[in-house]
Tab-separated table of C-alpha atoms in Angstrom:
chain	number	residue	atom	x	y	z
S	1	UNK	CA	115.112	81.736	69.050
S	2	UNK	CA	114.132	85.177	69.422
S	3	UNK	CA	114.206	87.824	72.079
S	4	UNK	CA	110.395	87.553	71.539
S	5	UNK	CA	109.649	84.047	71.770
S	6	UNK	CA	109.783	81.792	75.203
S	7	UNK	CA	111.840	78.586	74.927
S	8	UNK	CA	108.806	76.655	73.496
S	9	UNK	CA	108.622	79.356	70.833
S	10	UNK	CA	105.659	81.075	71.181
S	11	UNK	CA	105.093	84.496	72.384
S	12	UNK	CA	105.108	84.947	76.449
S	13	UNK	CA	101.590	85.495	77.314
S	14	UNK	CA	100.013	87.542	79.927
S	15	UNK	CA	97.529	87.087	82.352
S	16	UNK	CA	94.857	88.338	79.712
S	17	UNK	CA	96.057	85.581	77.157
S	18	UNK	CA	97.401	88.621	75.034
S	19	UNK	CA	100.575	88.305	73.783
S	20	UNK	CA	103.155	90.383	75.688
S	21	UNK	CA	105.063	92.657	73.250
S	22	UNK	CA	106.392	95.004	76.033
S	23	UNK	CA	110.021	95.457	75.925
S	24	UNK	CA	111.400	92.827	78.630
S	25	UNK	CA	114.763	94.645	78.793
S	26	UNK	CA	113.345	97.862	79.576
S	27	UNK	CA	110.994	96.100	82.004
S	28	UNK	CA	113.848	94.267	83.957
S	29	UNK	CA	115.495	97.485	84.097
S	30	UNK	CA	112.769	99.079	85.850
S	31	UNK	CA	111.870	95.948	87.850
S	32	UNK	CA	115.916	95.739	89.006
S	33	UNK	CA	116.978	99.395	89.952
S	34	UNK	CA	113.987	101.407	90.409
S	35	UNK	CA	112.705	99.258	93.627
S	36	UNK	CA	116.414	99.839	94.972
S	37	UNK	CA	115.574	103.323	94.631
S	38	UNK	CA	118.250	104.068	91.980
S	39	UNK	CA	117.484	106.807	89.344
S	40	UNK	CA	118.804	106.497	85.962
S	41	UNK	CA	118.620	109.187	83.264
S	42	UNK	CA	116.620	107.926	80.582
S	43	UNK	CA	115.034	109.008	76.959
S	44	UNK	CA	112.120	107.144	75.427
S	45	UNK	CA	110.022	107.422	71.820
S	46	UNK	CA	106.699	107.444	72.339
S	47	UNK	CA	105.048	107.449	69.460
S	48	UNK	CA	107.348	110.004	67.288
S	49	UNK	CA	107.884	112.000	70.388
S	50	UNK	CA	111.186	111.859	72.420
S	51	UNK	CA	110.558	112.453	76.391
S	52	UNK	CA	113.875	112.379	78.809
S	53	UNK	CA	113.799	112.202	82.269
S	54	UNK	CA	115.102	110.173	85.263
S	55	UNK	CA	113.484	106.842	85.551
S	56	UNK	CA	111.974	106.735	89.043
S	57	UNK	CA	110.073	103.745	91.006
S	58	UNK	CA	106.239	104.168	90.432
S	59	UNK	CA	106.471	104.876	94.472
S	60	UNK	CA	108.252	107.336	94.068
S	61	UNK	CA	106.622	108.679	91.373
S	62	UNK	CA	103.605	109.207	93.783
S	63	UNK	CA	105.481	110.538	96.831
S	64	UNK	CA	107.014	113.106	94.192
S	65	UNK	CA	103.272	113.821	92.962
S	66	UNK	CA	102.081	114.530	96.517
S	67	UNK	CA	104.787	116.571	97.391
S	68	UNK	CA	104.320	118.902	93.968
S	69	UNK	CA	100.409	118.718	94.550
S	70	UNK	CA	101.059	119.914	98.184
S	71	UNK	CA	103.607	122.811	97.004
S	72	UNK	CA	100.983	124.192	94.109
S	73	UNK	CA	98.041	124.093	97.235
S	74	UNK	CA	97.080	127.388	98.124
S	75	UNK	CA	95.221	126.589	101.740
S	76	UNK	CA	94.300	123.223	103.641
S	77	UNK	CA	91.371	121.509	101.644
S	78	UNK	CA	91.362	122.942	98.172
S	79	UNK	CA	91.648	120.998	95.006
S	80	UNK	CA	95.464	120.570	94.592
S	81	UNK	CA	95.773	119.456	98.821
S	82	UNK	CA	92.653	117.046	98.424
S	83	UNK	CA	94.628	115.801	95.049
S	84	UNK	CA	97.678	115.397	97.264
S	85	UNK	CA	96.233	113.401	100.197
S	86	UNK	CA	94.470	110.970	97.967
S	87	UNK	CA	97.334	110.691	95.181
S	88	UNK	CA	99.891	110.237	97.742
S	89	UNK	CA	98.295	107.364	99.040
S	90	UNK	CA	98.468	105.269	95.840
S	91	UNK	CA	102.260	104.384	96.212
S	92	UNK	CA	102.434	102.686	99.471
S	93	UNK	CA	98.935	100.789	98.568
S	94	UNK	CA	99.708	99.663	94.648
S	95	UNK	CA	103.986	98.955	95.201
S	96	UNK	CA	104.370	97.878	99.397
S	97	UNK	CA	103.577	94.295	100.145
S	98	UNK	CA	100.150	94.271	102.282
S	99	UNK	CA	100.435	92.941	105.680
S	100	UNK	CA	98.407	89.964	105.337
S	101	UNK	CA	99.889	89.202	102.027
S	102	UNK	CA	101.274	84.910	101.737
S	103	UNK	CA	104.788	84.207	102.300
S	104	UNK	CA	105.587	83.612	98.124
S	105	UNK	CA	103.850	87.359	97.548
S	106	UNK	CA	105.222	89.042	94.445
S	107	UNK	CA	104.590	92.250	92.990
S	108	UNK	CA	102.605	92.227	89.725
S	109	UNK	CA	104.753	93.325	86.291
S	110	UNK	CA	105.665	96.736	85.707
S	111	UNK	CA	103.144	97.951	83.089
S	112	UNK	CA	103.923	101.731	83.597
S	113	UNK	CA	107.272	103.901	82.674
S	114	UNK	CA	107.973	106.949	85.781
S	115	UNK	CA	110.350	109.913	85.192
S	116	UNK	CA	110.624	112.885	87.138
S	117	UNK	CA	112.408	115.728	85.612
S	118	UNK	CA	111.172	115.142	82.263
S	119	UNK	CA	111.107	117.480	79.379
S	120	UNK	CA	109.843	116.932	75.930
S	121	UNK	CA	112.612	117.494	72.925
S	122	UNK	CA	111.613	118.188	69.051
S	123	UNK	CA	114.570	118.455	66.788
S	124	UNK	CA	115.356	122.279	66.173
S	125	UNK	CA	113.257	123.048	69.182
S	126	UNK	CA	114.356	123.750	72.845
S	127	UNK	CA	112.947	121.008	74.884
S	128	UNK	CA	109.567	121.511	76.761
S	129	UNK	CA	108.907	123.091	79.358
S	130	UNK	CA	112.092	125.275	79.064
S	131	UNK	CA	112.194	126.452	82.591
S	132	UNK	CA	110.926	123.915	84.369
S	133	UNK	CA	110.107	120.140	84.095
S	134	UNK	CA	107.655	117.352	85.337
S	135	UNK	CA	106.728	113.922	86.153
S	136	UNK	CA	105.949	112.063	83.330
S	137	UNK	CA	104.048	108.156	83.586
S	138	UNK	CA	103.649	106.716	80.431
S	139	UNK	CA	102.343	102.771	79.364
S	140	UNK	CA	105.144	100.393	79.126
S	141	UNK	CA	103.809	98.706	76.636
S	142	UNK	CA	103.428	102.444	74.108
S	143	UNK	CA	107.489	102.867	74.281
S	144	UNK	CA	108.469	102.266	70.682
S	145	UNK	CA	112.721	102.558	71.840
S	146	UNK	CA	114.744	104.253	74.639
S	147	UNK	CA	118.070	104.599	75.409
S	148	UNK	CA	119.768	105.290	78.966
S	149	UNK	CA	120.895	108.624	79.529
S	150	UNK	CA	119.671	112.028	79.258
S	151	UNK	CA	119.105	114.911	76.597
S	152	UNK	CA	120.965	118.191	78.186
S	153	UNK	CA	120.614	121.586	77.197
């Protein structure tokens, strides 16, 4: 049997009927050590480019957003503090388990890769940005490989 087939041998399905060709390792990797808050270096293809980063929780990945939104505001109320107030909602509201939610709740599947301190790498190239880097949220199902651990300079 193969690593894409279920015991009955077809491919798992999603809710959609789709076939689900996501990577299930990298998923269960996410799933397991990301809602712990643990934050692994990691380096994905993504469609013949090669982004590294730390894998954080998609919760994270907002908080993070909101507090770089915040830092980049100029004054109370302009663009990047309005972005920041609304953005750093989305965390608590898509990952936390509402309050009226039943007993056998579960969080829906990871479909989205989060990496903060992420820089783009080219072979013969210094990675991008050089100075600085970013958070980075990609599809899970557009990862074509990855390996854990970072590129350094």
């Amino acid at each position: 049997m193969s690593e894409e087939t279920d015991a009955s041998n077809k491919p798992a399905q999603i809710d959609d009927g789709h076939p689900d060709t996501t990577d299930w390792f990298l998923r269960s990797i996410i799933e397991t050590y990301t809602n712990d808050g643990v934050e692994i270096g990691l380096t994905l293809t993504v469609g013949g480019s090669v982004v590294s980063g730390l894998l954080i929780s998609g919760k994270t990945y907002f908080k993070e957003l909101k507090r770089f939104l915040t830092e980049s505001s100029g004054q109370a109320g302009d663009l990047f503090a309005t972005m920041a107030d609304d953005f750093g909602e989305l965390g608590p509201y898509i990952y936390d388990k509402p309050s009226d939610a039943a007993d056998d709740w579960k969080p829906k599947p990871t479909g989205f890769v989060h990496l903060k301190d992420a820089r783009f790498h080219a072979p013969g190239q210094r990675p991008m940005p050089t100075k600085t880097s970013f958070l980075w949220r990609g599809k899970l199902e557009a990862i074509d490989g990855f390996f854990i651990g970072c590129f350094t300079d």
